[in-house]
Amino acid sequence: MMNRDHHENRKKSQNQSPIWPVRKSNGEWRLTVDYRGLNEVTPPMSAAVPDMLELQYELESKAAKWYATIDIANAFFSIPLAAECRPQFAFTWRGVQYTWNRLPQGWKHSPTICHGVIQSALEKGEAPEHLQYIDDIIVWGNSAEEVSEKGKKIIQILLQAGFTIKRSKVKGPAQEIQFSGIRWHDGQRQIPMDVINKIAAMSPPTNKKETQAVWVSGECTFRITV
């Protein structure tokens, strides 16, 4: 359940976050650390991930015919965590205290940092035109060949930067594709039917906060202005 490449023993940290194991669909277990307490006392960052709605508008304006998506495998764990930052992420498992040596999931700034590191790598490698949302990337074009070449270039840049790309996480070139929970075809966006069904089956929100953010399968947020 614990990958030794991503954590290290820790005996002196006064910080301690609770954990709970989560059973995955394949029967294996995933270690989850509850960083809500740490998140409450963590100062804000000026940087932020792009607004998903703005990304959708931009992609829609391209009126593309072909698409391809790239989902970086274990992107957070591809980013080393500075030694001086590690004690604050400590947790205990079976009587032994550990902390992460890679960017952990559950910390509120991990998505922002991950997005920035990937963005910098793509800019440094002079990646072809694309859109990025944290560890998800989409390219587009007027032909399958054009999109394929763009995708290969971006994958090469990411591999050289130390990220891992699984072939199963690369989709396309295709004329219809899904990117961050939205299905795209011929320059138009559509909410997948399974997502619509899940939303329809949910209990009505009882307050403004619940109305503003509806989480679907832990992957996609649909924001409603109230």
XYZ file of C-alpha atoms in Angstrom:
226
model
C 0.000 0.000 0.000
C 2.975 2.317 0.596
C 5.477 2.998 -2.185
C 8.924 3.319 -0.629
C 10.048 5.585 -3.465
C 7.531 8.225 -2.355
C 7.993 8.291 1.432
C 10.693 8.107 4.089
C 10.858 7.274 7.799
C 10.404 10.256 10.088
C 11.060 10.263 13.854
C 11.319 13.907 14.917
C 8.401 15.740 13.322
C 5.829 17.225 15.710
C 3.314 17.398 12.872
C 0.851 14.575 12.533
C -2.015 14.138 10.067
C -4.526 11.261 10.299
C -4.693 8.555 7.667
C -7.270 6.129 6.385
C -6.772 3.277 3.898
C -9.113 3.320 0.898
C -9.884 0.084 -0.898
C -9.657 0.380 -4.683
C -11.921 -1.374 -7.168
C -9.212 -3.954 -7.926
C -9.024 -4.999 -4.263
C -5.754 -3.218 -3.521
C -5.434 -0.502 -0.884
C -4.469 3.140 -1.303
C -3.041 5.192 1.548
C -4.881 8.484 1.998
C -3.718 11.211 4.384
C -6.205 13.757 5.737
C -4.465 17.121 5.367
C -7.507 19.258 6.186
C -5.914 20.479 9.406
C -2.683 21.399 7.617
C -4.625 23.063 4.814
C -6.410 25.337 7.283
C -3.120 26.832 8.524
C -1.294 26.873 5.166
C -0.901 30.414 3.739
C -2.463 31.075 0.319
C -0.487 31.124 -2.921
C -0.726 33.846 -5.537
C -0.568 31.348 -8.401
C -3.582 29.258 -9.338
C -4.631 26.577 -11.781
C -6.556 27.814 -14.835
C -10.304 28.234 -14.605
C -11.911 25.217 -16.251
C -14.710 27.260 -17.795
C -12.200 29.598 -19.454
C -10.304 26.601 -20.831
C -13.527 25.266 -22.300
C -14.277 28.590 -23.980
C -10.764 28.716 -25.426
C -10.904 25.166 -26.745
C -14.339 25.811 -28.225
C -12.956 28.824 -30.103
C -10.455 26.575 -31.917
C -13.280 24.787 -33.794
C -10.994 21.761 -34.079
C -11.717 18.621 -36.075
C -9.219 16.293 -34.378
C -8.047 15.949 -30.775
C -5.642 14.012 -28.568
C -5.263 14.016 -24.790
C -2.342 13.147 -22.537
C -2.786 12.278 -18.855
C 0.507 12.245 -16.939
C 0.839 9.202 -14.675
C 1.345 9.944 -10.954
C 2.226 13.547 -11.737
C 2.343 14.705 -8.104
C 4.740 11.903 -7.178
C 7.010 12.925 -10.064
C 7.827 16.188 -8.262
C 10.452 16.045 -5.455
C 9.516 17.686 -2.159
C 12.162 19.947 -0.592
C 13.689 18.385 2.534
C 12.766 21.360 4.723
C 9.095 20.998 3.737
C 8.752 17.297 4.490
C 8.174 17.352 8.288
C 4.812 19.141 7.969
C 3.385 16.214 5.981
C 4.190 13.555 8.608
C 1.807 10.689 9.386
C 2.039 7.407 11.310
C 1.473 3.934 9.933
C 1.711 0.847 12.179
C 3.589 2.733 14.865
C 6.203 4.229 12.542
C 6.172 7.892 11.534
C 6.654 8.671 7.858
C 6.521 11.675 5.579
C 6.500 12.168 1.837
C 9.597 12.944 -0.230
C 7.379 13.713 -3.225
C 4.541 16.191 -3.626
C 1.626 14.631 -1.687
C -1.993 14.367 -2.683
C -4.507 16.059 -0.407
C -2.466 19.190 0.305
C -4.255 22.244 -1.026
C -1.306 23.653 -2.989
C -0.273 20.385 -4.676
C -2.459 20.928 -7.786
C -1.140 24.480 -8.234
C 2.497 23.443 -7.850
C 2.030 20.446 -10.137
C 0.398 22.585 -12.810
C 3.218 25.128 -12.625
C 6.003 22.549 -12.879
C 4.423 20.888 -15.916
C 3.698 24.251 -17.522
C 7.327 25.328 -17.078
C 8.595 22.090 -18.625
C 6.337 22.522 -21.649
C 7.342 26.153 -22.104
C 11.037 25.298 -21.806
C 10.634 22.545 -24.388
C 8.755 24.882 -26.750
C 5.726 22.613 -26.858
C 3.237 23.053 -29.711
C -0.098 24.751 -29.030
C -2.046 22.969 -26.304
C -4.217 23.471 -23.249
C -3.295 22.152 -19.817
C -5.283 21.554 -16.647
C -2.908 20.316 -13.933
C -1.742 16.939 -15.342
C -4.223 16.728 -18.227
C -3.191 18.077 -21.646
C -5.112 18.366 -24.895
C -3.908 19.154 -28.419
C -6.007 19.711 -31.531
C -5.740 20.230 -35.268
C -7.362 19.770 -38.651
C -5.984 16.289 -39.310
C -5.031 13.157 -37.415
C -1.442 13.503 -38.610
C -1.134 17.061 -37.292
C -2.523 16.095 -33.898
C -0.347 12.988 -33.701
C 2.825 14.995 -34.312
C 1.845 17.563 -31.668
C 1.140 14.808 -29.165
C 4.447 13.056 -29.823
C 6.354 16.305 -29.320
C 4.647 17.022 -25.998
C 5.194 13.466 -24.766
C 8.891 13.742 -25.648
C 9.193 16.983 -23.676
C 7.442 15.500 -20.650
C 9.569 12.352 -20.667
C 12.746 14.423 -20.846
C 11.475 16.442 -17.871
C 11.168 13.264 -15.796
C 7.442 12.597 -16.040
C 5.926 9.201 -16.808
C 3.470 8.711 -19.660
C 1.460 5.497 -19.891
C 0.215 4.564 -23.351
C -3.195 3.773 -21.876
C -3.446 7.396 -20.700
C -2.915 8.815 -24.201
C -6.152 9.100 -26.183
C -6.475 9.918 -29.857
C -6.028 11.249 -32.415
C -9.807 11.138 -32.575
C -12.636 13.322 -33.785
C -14.440 12.855 -30.480
C -12.632 12.875 -27.145
C -13.129 13.548 -23.439
C -11.053 16.156 -21.613
C -11.504 16.825 -17.880
C -15.023 15.470 -17.836
C -16.257 17.204 -21.003
C -16.762 15.432 -24.338
C -15.578 17.309 -27.438
C -16.657 16.771 -31.033
C -16.281 19.072 -34.026
C -15.397 22.032 -31.813
C -18.450 21.590 -29.610
C -18.559 20.522 -25.964
C -21.037 18.140 -24.424
C -21.520 16.786 -20.924
C -21.307 12.964 -21.149
C -24.629 11.195 -20.565
C -23.290 9.194 -17.611
C -22.389 12.468 -15.897
C -25.852 13.888 -16.597
C -27.411 10.769 -15.087
C -25.270 11.061 -11.958
C -26.221 14.706 -11.512
C -29.906 13.869 -11.974
C -29.647 11.169 -9.315
C -28.042 13.454 -6.724
C -29.970 14.984 -3.858
C -30.788 18.678 -4.361
C -28.217 21.046 -2.758
C -29.264 22.567 0.546
C -27.032 25.641 0.634
C -25.040 28.007 -1.587
C -21.760 26.152 -1.166
C -23.271 22.873 -2.320
C -24.876 24.611 -5.289
C -21.656 26.300 -6.446
C -19.646 23.108 -6.671
C -21.096 19.745 -7.641
C -18.470 17.024 -7.668
C -18.961 14.171 -10.071
C -16.897 11.008 -9.537
C -14.128 13.083 -7.969
C -13.003 14.193 -11.425
C -15.086 17.088 -12.673
C -16.554 20.211 -11.102
C -19.455 22.050 -12.659
C -19.679 25.569 -11.238
C -22.929 27.455 -11.042
C -22.991 31.169 -10.354
C -25.413 32.018 -7.579
